[in-house]
Amino acid sequence: MTKPWNAAAACLAATIVLALLVLVFTERGGRLFRAAPLSSSEQPAGQPAGQPAGQPGGQPAGQPAEQPAEQVAPSTGAGGNTSTPPPPPAAAPAPASEYRIKMRFPDTSVGSDVGENSVIDLHDRGGAYDAGFVCRVFKLDDLRPAARHGQDAHVVRIEPMVSEIKGYGSAIHHMDIFACQHTVVKEVGMLHGRVQESKWCRTDEFLDTSCRRLLWAYDRGAAAYDFPASTGMLLGPSSGFSHFVLQLHYLLPEKFTSEMASGGRVEPIVDSSGFELVLESELREHDAGMFGFLDMSINVPVGQEAFRFENHISSVELAKIVSADLLAHKELRPFAVHLHAHDHATSVRLTHYRGGKELSTYAQLVPFHGYGTDQTFVALPESAESIKAGDSLTFECVFNSTS
């Protein structure tokens, strides 16, 4: 009897097994990307209640702080002459209000237990290698120049920085950034050893405590994303978040695992992936936020050329996620979606319903090419329908499981 092929990671929407993420904006002051104030018992001494706070350094023991980012310098170009082609035009200087921060892991050995900054080989029930999850905590003000400390800013561009290992390519399956309150530093300090750290990281325990927002998600092959000119993700004191958790899921390249299985001597892969964020201190008109939804029940039968699976979020469940903003602003304006599925998916589609009737298709990828640029957030037209109370969404995937 043929067992169904488990595609639980292939057509979902969640914080880790990502399939559907929707970027929306509200008027300034929206709640979708803001933390509830800390209780007085959670505030550090001398910190007013309701004001975000952090601990100096913001790094768990043994983790060096990231160096503050330098402000972007204007690009310059050299002039040409008649004997050589002229160079491309110089890039426009960055606005004085714009600066960059980098959130990256230190050099990390993947595929071998070789020291503090290493990832132990893990095995799934079928005996296949999976290098597992690692998390690292960053404090926002440790990432930016001192002159920017304590300021609000909008994230206006997010660029993945993925290590390419010679002979193997990338070892990254996906990377996520979670926005957190300062209490995450204490949480990490209470973890002892790789086993505890791995469980805390891969099961997203921090989402029940210090980290309540997914800031960004990258899946293998996705490109950088620039926010619309009037929109950005709020960081800084007004957001209620002072720290981040950068979570990486390593997936060992097939060539690497084959060489390991053959008994040959294989050097560990060294990775230092992460993100570069462009921040704008002159706040834009709209605050952006992100939400997603999941269904862990999916199983795709083997041998199907076009198996269709629909993941529907009802108006009641959707309202639980975005009710604060709907009450305050009456609507949410979606401007981009991340339609995520794995290589067995052949098409993906997000449909918008109102009053139980299909209103529009927000986005679809037909054909869908799996890992690669199809993992990039898809921009929606300005005419895309707003999300209102009573609306619901369906994410549809079609799979070919014949191979």
CSV table of C-alpha atoms in Angstrom, one decimal:
chain,number,residue,atom,x,y,z
A,1,MET,CA,0.0,0.0,0.0
A,2,THR,CA,1.4,3.4,-1.0
A,3,LYS,CA,1.8,5.8,1.8
A,4,PRO,CA,0.9,9.4,1.3
A,5,TRP,CA,3.8,11.8,0.7
A,6,ASN,CA,3.9,14.2,3.6
A,7,ALA,CA,4.1,17.7,2.2
A,8,ALA,CA,3.5,19.5,5.5
A,9,ALA,CA,6.3,21.9,4.7
A,10,ALA,CA,5.1,22.6,1.2
A,11,CYS,CA,1.9,24.6,1.2
A,12,LEU,CA,1.5,26.2,4.6
A,13,ALA,CA,1.6,29.7,6.1
A,14,ALA,CA,3.3,29.9,9.4
A,15,THR,CA,6.2,31.6,11.0
A,16,ILE,CA,8.7,28.8,10.3
A,17,VAL,CA,7.2,26.6,7.6
A,18,LEU,CA,6.3,29.5,5.5
A,19,ALA,CA,3.9,29.6,2.6
A,20,LEU,CA,1.6,32.6,2.8
A,21,LEU,CA,2.7,35.9,4.2
A,22,VAL,CA,0.8,39.1,3.5
A,23,LEU,CA,2.4,42.6,3.8
A,24,VAL,CA,-0.2,45.2,4.7
A,25,PHE,CA,-0.2,48.8,5.7
A,26,THR,CA,-2.3,51.1,7.8
A,27,GLU,CA,-2.2,54.8,8.7
A,28,ARG,CA,0.6,55.6,11.1
A,29,GLY,CA,0.0,54.2,14.5
A,30,GLY,CA,-1.2,50.8,13.4
A,31,ARG,CA,-0.9,47.9,15.9
A,32,LEU,CA,0.0,45.0,13.5
A,33,PHE,CA,3.7,45.6,14.1
A,34,ARG,CA,3.7,47.1,17.6
A,35,ALA,CA,4.2,45.4,20.9
A,36,ALA,CA,1.9,45.6,23.9
A,37,PRO,CA,3.6,47.6,26.7
A,38,LEU,CA,5.6,45.6,29.2
A,39,SER,CA,4.1,45.2,32.6
A,40,SER,CA,5.8,47.0,35.5
A,41,SER,CA,7.3,43.7,36.7
A,42,GLU,CA,9.1,43.2,33.3
A,43,GLN,CA,10.6,46.7,33.1
A,44,PRO,CA,14.2,47.2,34.1
A,45,ALA,CA,14.8,49.4,37.2
A,46,GLY,CA,14.4,53.1,36.3
A,47,GLN,CA,12.5,52.4,33.1
A,48,PRO,CA,9.1,54.0,32.8
A,49,ALA,CA,6.2,51.5,32.4
A,50,GLY,CA,5.2,51.0,28.7
A,51,GLN,CA,8.5,52.3,27.3
A,52,PRO,CA,10.7,49.7,25.5
A,53,ALA,CA,14.0,48.9,27.1
A,54,GLY,CA,17.1,46.9,26.5
A,55,GLN,CA,20.1,45.6,28.4
A,56,PRO,CA,23.5,46.9,27.5
A,57,GLY,CA,25.0,44.9,24.7
A,58,GLY,CA,21.9,42.7,24.1
A,59,GLN,CA,24.0,39.6,23.3
A,60,PRO,CA,23.9,36.3,25.0
A,61,ALA,CA,27.0,35.1,26.7
A,62,GLY,CA,29.7,34.1,24.2
A,63,GLN,CA,28.2,36.0,21.3
A,64,PRO,CA,30.1,39.1,20.2
A,65,ALA,CA,28.1,42.2,19.5
A,66,GLU,CA,27.7,43.2,15.9
A,67,GLN,CA,29.7,46.3,15.0
A,68,PRO,CA,27.6,49.4,14.5
A,69,ALA,CA,26.8,50.0,10.8
A,70,GLU,CA,28.3,53.0,9.1
A,71,GLN,CA,26.1,55.5,7.4
A,72,VAL,CA,25.9,54.9,3.7
A,73,ALA,CA,28.4,57.1,1.8
A,74,PRO,CA,27.4,58.6,-1.6
A,75,SER,CA,28.7,56.6,-4.6
A,76,THR,CA,31.1,58.2,-6.9
A,77,GLY,CA,32.3,57.4,-10.5
A,78,ALA,CA,35.3,58.2,-12.6
A,79,GLY,CA,35.1,60.0,-15.9
A,80,GLY,CA,35.7,58.2,-19.2
A,81,ASN,CA,37.6,59.2,-22.4
A,82,THR,CA,37.4,58.6,-26.1
A,83,SER,CA,39.5,55.4,-26.0
A,84,THR,CA,37.5,53.6,-23.3
A,85,PRO,CA,33.8,53.2,-22.8
A,86,PRO,CA,32.3,55.6,-20.2
A,87,PRO,CA,31.5,54.1,-16.9
A,88,PRO,CA,27.8,53.7,-15.8
A,89,PRO,CA,26.3,56.7,-14.1
A,90,ALA,CA,27.2,57.1,-10.4
A,91,ALA,CA,24.4,55.9,-8.1
A,92,ALA,CA,22.4,58.7,-6.5
A,93,PRO,CA,23.7,59.6,-3.1
A,94,ALA,CA,21.8,58.1,-0.2
A,95,PRO,CA,19.6,60.6,1.7
A,96,ALA,CA,21.1,61.8,4.9
A,97,SER,CA,18.2,60.2,6.7
A,98,GLU,CA,19.0,56.8,5.3
A,99,TYR,CA,21.4,54.3,6.9
A,100,ARG,CA,22.1,50.5,6.9
A,101,ILE,CA,22.4,47.8,9.5
A,102,LYS,CA,23.6,44.3,9.1
A,103,MET,CA,22.3,41.3,11.1
A,104,ARG,CA,24.5,38.3,10.4
A,105,PHE,CA,25.8,35.2,12.1
A,106,PRO,CA,29.5,34.9,12.8
A,107,ASP,CA,31.3,32.2,10.8
A,108,THR,CA,29.4,29.1,11.7
A,109,SER,CA,30.5,25.5,11.0
A,110,VAL,CA,27.6,23.5,9.5
A,111,GLY,CA,27.7,19.8,9.2
A,112,SER,CA,30.1,19.0,12.0
A,113,ASP,CA,30.3,19.5,15.8
A,114,VAL,CA,33.6,21.5,15.9
A,115,GLY,CA,33.1,24.1,18.6
A,116,GLU,CA,31.0,26.9,20.1
A,117,ASN,CA,29.9,28.4,16.8
A,118,SER,CA,28.9,25.1,15.2
A,119,VAL,CA,25.8,23.2,14.2
A,120,ILE,CA,25.6,19.5,15.1
A,121,ASP,CA,24.5,17.1,12.4
A,122,LEU,CA,20.9,16.0,13.0
A,123,HIS,CA,19.1,13.1,11.3
A,124,ASP,CA,15.5,12.7,10.4
A,125,ARG,CA,13.6,9.5,10.9
A,126,GLY,CA,14.6,8.4,7.4
A,127,GLY,CA,18.3,8.8,8.2
A,128,ALA,CA,18.8,11.9,6.1
A,129,TYR,CA,21.1,14.7,7.3
A,130,ASP,CA,19.5,18.0,8.3
A,131,ALA,CA,21.9,20.5,9.9
A,132,GLY,CA,19.1,22.1,12.0
A,133,PHE,CA,18.2,25.5,13.4
A,134,VAL,CA,20.3,28.2,15.0
A,135,CYS,CA,19.1,31.5,16.6
A,136,ARG,CA,21.0,34.6,17.6
A,137,VAL,CA,19.8,37.7,19.5
A,138,PHE,CA,20.7,41.2,18.4
A,139,LYS,CA,19.9,44.6,20.0
A,140,LEU,CA,18.7,47.2,17.6
A,141,ASP,CA,20.9,50.0,19.0
A,142,ASP,CA,24.0,47.7,18.8
A,143,LEU,CA,23.5,47.5,15.1
A,144,ARG,CA,23.2,51.2,14.3
A,145,PRO,CA,25.5,54.3,14.7
A,146,ALA,CA,25.3,56.0,18.1
A,147,ALA,CA,23.7,59.0,16.6
A,148,ARG,CA,20.7,56.9,15.7
A,149,HIS,CA,20.2,55.3,19.1
A,150,GLY,CA,16.8,55.7,20.6
A,151,GLN,CA,15.2,56.9,17.3
A,152,ASP,CA,12.2,55.6,15.4
A,153,ALA,CA,12.9,54.5,11.9
A,154,HIS,CA,11.2,52.7,9.0
A,155,VAL,CA,12.7,49.7,7.3
A,156,VAL,CA,12.5,50.5,3.6
A,157,ARG,CA,14.6,47.7,2.1
A,158,ILE,CA,15.6,44.2,3.2
A,159,GLU,CA,18.3,42.3,1.4
A,160,PRO,CA,19.3,38.7,2.2
A,161,MET,CA,23.1,38.1,2.6
A,162,VAL,CA,23.6,34.4,1.9
A,163,SER,CA,26.9,32.6,2.0
A,164,GLU,CA,27.8,30.7,-1.1
A,165,ILE,CA,30.0,27.8,-0.3
A,166,LYS,CA,32.5,26.8,-3.0
A,167,GLY,CA,31.5,23.5,-4.6
A,168,TYR,CA,28.2,23.3,-2.7
A,169,GLY,CA,26.2,26.5,-3.1
A,170,SER,CA,24.0,27.7,-0.2
A,171,ALA,CA,23.3,25.7,3.0
A,172,ILE,CA,20.4,28.0,3.9
A,173,HIS,CA,16.8,26.6,3.7
A,174,HIS,CA,15.2,29.8,5.2
A,175,MET,CA,16.0,32.7,7.4
A,176,ASP,CA,13.5,34.6,9.6
A,177,ILE,CA,13.8,37.8,11.7
A,178,PHE,CA,11.5,38.1,14.8
A,179,ALA,CA,11.0,41.4,16.7
A,180,CYS,CA,11.4,41.0,20.4
A,181,GLN,CA,11.4,42.8,23.7
A,182,HIS,CA,14.4,43.0,26.0
A,183,THR,CA,13.4,40.0,28.0
A,184,VAL,CA,14.6,37.7,25.2
A,185,VAL,CA,18.2,38.3,26.5
A,186,LYS,CA,17.3,36.7,29.8
A,187,GLU,CA,15.6,33.8,28.0
A,188,VAL,CA,18.7,33.0,26.0
A,189,GLY,CA,20.9,33.3,29.1
A,190,MET,CA,19.0,30.5,30.7
A,191,LEU,CA,19.7,28.0,27.9
A,192,HIS,CA,22.5,25.6,28.5
A,193,GLY,CA,24.0,23.6,25.7
A,194,ARG,CA,23.2,22.9,22.1
A,195,VAL,CA,20.2,20.6,22.9
A,196,GLN,CA,18.3,23.3,24.8
A,197,GLU,CA,19.3,26.1,22.4
A,198,SER,CA,18.1,24.0,19.4
A,199,LYS,CA,14.7,23.2,21.0
A,200,TRP,CA,14.1,26.9,21.9
A,201,CYS,CA,15.0,27.9,18.4
A,202,ARG,CA,13.4,25.3,16.2
A,203,THR,CA,10.1,25.2,18.1
A,204,ASP,CA,9.8,29.0,18.3
A,205,GLU,CA,9.4,29.0,22.1
A,206,PHE,CA,10.3,32.8,22.0
A,207,LEU,CA,7.0,33.5,20.2
A,208,ASP,CA,5.1,32.6,23.5
A,209,THR,CA,7.3,35.0,25.6
A,210,SER,CA,9.5,37.8,24.3
A,211,CYS,CA,8.9,37.9,20.5
A,212,ARG,CA,5.5,38.5,19.2
A,213,ARG,CA,6.1,39.6,15.6
A,214,LEU,CA,7.6,38.1,12.5
A,215,LEU,CA,9.5,41.0,10.9
A,216,TRP,CA,10.7,39.2,7.7
A,217,ALA,CA,11.1,35.8,6.1
A,218,TYR,CA,13.5,34.6,3.4
A,219,ASP,CA,13.3,31.3,1.6
A,220,ARG,CA,16.0,29.9,-0.6
A,221,GLY,CA,16.5,32.0,-3.7
A,222,ALA,CA,14.4,35.0,-2.8
A,223,ALA,CA,15.6,38.4,-3.9
A,224,ALA,CA,15.8,41.7,-2.0
A,225,TYR,CA,12.6,43.6,-1.4
A,226,ASP,CA,12.1,47.4,-1.5
A,227,PHE,CA,9.0,48.8,0.2
A,228,PRO,CA,6.7,51.1,-1.6
A,229,ALA,CA,7.7,54.8,-1.4
A,230,SER,CA,5.1,55.7,1.3
A,231,THR,CA,5.5,52.6,3.4
A,232,GLY,CA,7.9,51.1,5.9
A,233,MET,CA,8.2,48.7,8.9
A,234,LEU,CA,8.5,50.6,12.1
A,235,LEU,CA,11.5,50.0,14.4
A,236,GLY,CA,12.5,51.9,17.5
A,237,PRO,CA,10.9,53.0,20.8
A,238,SER,CA,7.4,53.5,19.4
A,239,SER,CA,7.3,49.9,18.0
A,240,GLY,CA,7.7,48.4,21.5
A,241,PHE,CA,10.6,46.2,20.3
A,242,SER,CA,14.2,46.7,21.1
A,243,HIS,CA,15.8,43.3,20.1
A,244,PHE,CA,15.6,40.7,17.3
A,245,VAL,CA,16.0,37.0,17.0
A,246,LEU,CA,17.6,35.9,13.7
A,247,GLN,CA,16.7,32.3,13.0
A,248,LEU,CA,18.4,30.2,10.4
A,249,HIS,CA,17.4,26.8,9.2
A,250,TYR,CA,20.3,25.0,7.6
A,251,LEU,CA,19.7,22.3,5.0
A,252,LEU,CA,22.9,20.5,3.9
A,253,PRO,CA,23.5,20.6,0.1
A,254,GLU,CA,22.8,17.2,-1.6
A,255,LYS,CA,26.4,17.0,-2.8
A,256,PHE,CA,27.7,17.5,0.7
A,257,THR,CA,25.5,14.7,2.2
A,258,SER,CA,26.4,12.3,-0.6
A,259,GLU,CA,30.1,12.8,0.1
A,260,MET,CA,29.4,12.3,3.8
A,261,ALA,CA,27.4,9.1,3.1
A,262,SER,CA,30.2,7.7,0.9
A,263,GLY,CA,32.6,7.8,3.9
A,264,GLY,CA,34.9,10.4,2.4
A,265,ARG,CA,36.5,13.1,4.5
A,266,VAL,CA,34.4,16.2,4.2
A,267,GLU,CA,35.3,19.6,5.6
A,268,PRO,CA,32.5,21.4,7.5
A,269,ILE,CA,30.6,24.1,5.6
A,270,VAL,CA,31.2,27.6,7.0
A,271,ASP,CA,28.3,29.9,6.8
A,272,SER,CA,27.7,33.5,7.9
A,273,SER,CA,24.4,34.4,6.4
A,274,GLY,CA,21.9,37.0,7.5
A,275,PHE,CA,20.3,40.3,6.3
A,276,GLU,CA,21.1,43.9,5.5
A,277,LEU,CA,18.3,46.4,6.3
A,278,VAL,CA,18.1,49.9,4.9
A,279,LEU,CA,16.5,52.2,7.5
A,280,GLU,CA,14.9,55.6,7.0
A,281,SER,CA,14.8,58.0,10.0
A,282,GLU,CA,12.3,60.3,8.2
A,283,LEU,CA,9.2,58.2,8.8
A,284,ARG,CA,7.0,57.5,5.9
A,285,GLU,CA,3.2,57.9,5.7
A,286,HIS,CA,2.3,54.3,6.4
A,287,ASP,CA,3.3,51.6,8.9
A,288,ALA,CA,3.6,48.1,7.5
A,289,GLY,CA,3.1,44.8,9.1
A,290,MET,CA,2.9,41.1,8.2
A,291,PHE,CA,0.6,38.2,8.9
A,292,GLY,CA,0.3,34.6,7.8
A,293,PHE,CA,-1.7,31.4,8.5
A,294,LEU,CA,-1.1,27.7,8.5
A,295,ASP,CA,-2.6,24.2,8.1
A,296,MET,CA,-0.4,21.3,9.4
A,297,SER,CA,-2.8,18.6,8.1
A,298,ILE,CA,-1.6,18.5,4.4
A,299,ASN,CA,-0.7,15.1,2.9
A,300,VAL,CA,-0.1,14.7,-0.8
A,301,PRO,CA,-0.7,11.2,-2.3
A,302,VAL,CA,2.2,9.8,-4.3
A,303,GLY,CA,1.7,9.6,-8.1
A,304,GLN,CA,-0.6,12.6,-8.5
A,305,GLU,CA,0.1,15.0,-11.4
A,306,ALA,CA,-2.2,17.8,-10.2
A,307,PHE,CA,-3.2,17.3,-6.5
A,308,ARG,CA,-5.0,20.5,-5.3
A,309,PHE,CA,-4.9,21.6,-1.7
A,310,GLU,CA,-6.6,24.6,-0.3
A,311,ASN,CA,-5.7,26.3,3.0
A,312,HIS,CA,-8.6,28.7,4.0
A,313,ILE,CA,-8.6,31.2,6.9
A,314,SER,CA,-12.1,32.2,7.9
A,315,SER,CA,-13.2,35.7,8.6
A,316,VAL,CA,-13.3,34.9,12.3
A,317,GLU,CA,-9.7,33.6,12.4
A,318,LEU,CA,-8.4,36.4,10.3
A,319,ALA,CA,-10.1,38.9,12.5
A,320,LYS,CA,-8.3,37.4,15.5
A,321,ILE,CA,-5.0,38.4,13.8
A,322,VAL,CA,-5.8,41.9,12.6
A,323,SER,CA,-8.8,43.0,14.7
A,324,ALA,CA,-6.9,45.8,16.4
A,325,ASP,CA,-6.1,47.5,13.1
A,326,LEU,CA,-9.5,46.8,11.6
A,327,LEU,CA,-11.2,48.5,14.6
A,328,ALA,CA,-8.9,51.5,14.4
A,329,HIS,CA,-8.6,51.9,10.7
A,330,LYS,CA,-11.6,50.0,9.2
A,331,GLU,CA,-9.4,48.3,6.6
A,332,LEU,CA,-5.9,47.0,5.8
A,333,ARG,CA,-4.2,47.6,2.5
A,334,PRO,CA,-2.2,44.6,1.2
A,335,PHE,CA,0.7,45.5,-1.0
A,336,ALA,CA,2.8,42.3,-1.3
A,337,VAL,CA,2.5,38.6,-0.7
A,338,HIS,CA,4.9,35.7,-0.3
A,339,LEU,CA,3.5,32.6,-1.9
A,340,HIS,CA,5.7,29.9,-0.6
A,341,ALA,CA,5.8,26.2,-1.6
A,342,HIS,CA,8.5,23.7,-2.2
A,343,ASP,CA,9.7,22.1,-5.5
A,344,HIS,CA,6.8,19.7,-5.9
A,345,ALA,CA,4.3,22.5,-6.2
A,346,THR,CA,3.5,23.6,-9.8
A,347,SER,CA,1.2,26.6,-9.1
A,348,VAL,CA,0.1,28.8,-6.1
A,349,ARG,CA,-2.7,31.2,-5.8
A,350,LEU,CA,-4.1,33.6,-3.1
A,351,THR,CA,-7.9,34.4,-3.3
A,352,HIS,CA,-9.8,37.1,-1.4
A,353,TYR,CA,-13.4,36.5,-0.3
A,354,ARG,CA,-16.0,38.9,1.1
A,355,GLY,CA,-19.3,37.7,2.4
A,356,GLY,CA,-18.5,34.2,1.3
A,357,LYS,CA,-18.1,35.2,-2.3
A,358,GLU,CA,-14.9,35.4,-4.3
A,359,LEU,CA,-13.9,39.0,-4.7
A,360,SER,CA,-10.5,38.8,-6.4
A,361,THR,CA,-7.2,36.9,-6.9
A,362,TYR,CA,-4.5,38.8,-5.1
A,363,ALA,CA,-1.7,37.0,-6.7
A,364,GLN,CA,-0.8,33.7,-8.5
A,365,LEU,CA,2.3,32.0,-9.9
A,366,VAL,CA,1.6,29.7,-12.8
A,367,PRO,CA,3.8,27.9,-13.3
A,368,PHE,CA,5.5,27.9,-9.9
A,369,HIS,CA,9.2,27.1,-10.0
A,370,GLY,CA,9.9,26.2,-6.4
A,371,TYR,CA,13.1,27.5,-4.9
A,372,GLY,CA,14.5,30.5,-6.6
A,373,THR,CA,13.2,34.0,-7.4
A,374,ASP,CA,9.6,32.7,-7.1
A,375,GLN,CA,10.2,32.8,-3.3
A,376,THR,CA,10.4,36.7,-3.5
A,377,PHE,CA,7.5,38.8,-2.2
A,378,VAL,CA,5.1,39.6,-5.1
A,379,ALA,CA,4.1,43.2,-5.3
A,380,LEU,CA,0.3,43.8,-5.6
A,381,PRO,CA,-1.2,46.6,-7.7
A,382,GLU,CA,-2.3,49.7,-6.0
A,383,SER,CA,-5.9,48.8,-7.0
A,384,ALA,CA,-5.8,45.6,-4.8
A,385,GLU,CA,-8.8,45.3,-2.6
A,386,SER,CA,-8.5,46.2,1.0
A,387,ILE,CA,-9.0,43.6,3.7
A,388,LYS,CA,-12.1,44.5,5.8
A,389,ALA,CA,-14.0,42.9,8.7
A,390,GLY,CA,-15.8,39.8,7.4
A,391,ASP,CA,-13.2,39.0,4.7
A,392,SER,CA,-11.5,35.6,4.4
A,393,LEU,CA,-8.6,34.2,2.3
A,394,THR,CA,-7.7,31.0,0.6
A,395,PHE,CA,-4.2,29.9,-0.4
A,396,GLU,CA,-4.3,27.2,-3.0
A,397,CYS,CA,-1.4,24.9,-4.1
A,398,VAL,CA,-1.3,22.4,-6.9
A,399,PHE,CA,1.3,19.6,-6.6
A,400,ASN,CA,2.9,17.1,-8.9
A,401,SER,CA,4.0,14.1,-6.8
A,402,THR,CA,4.9,11.7,-9.7
A,403,SER,CA,8.6,12.0,-9.1
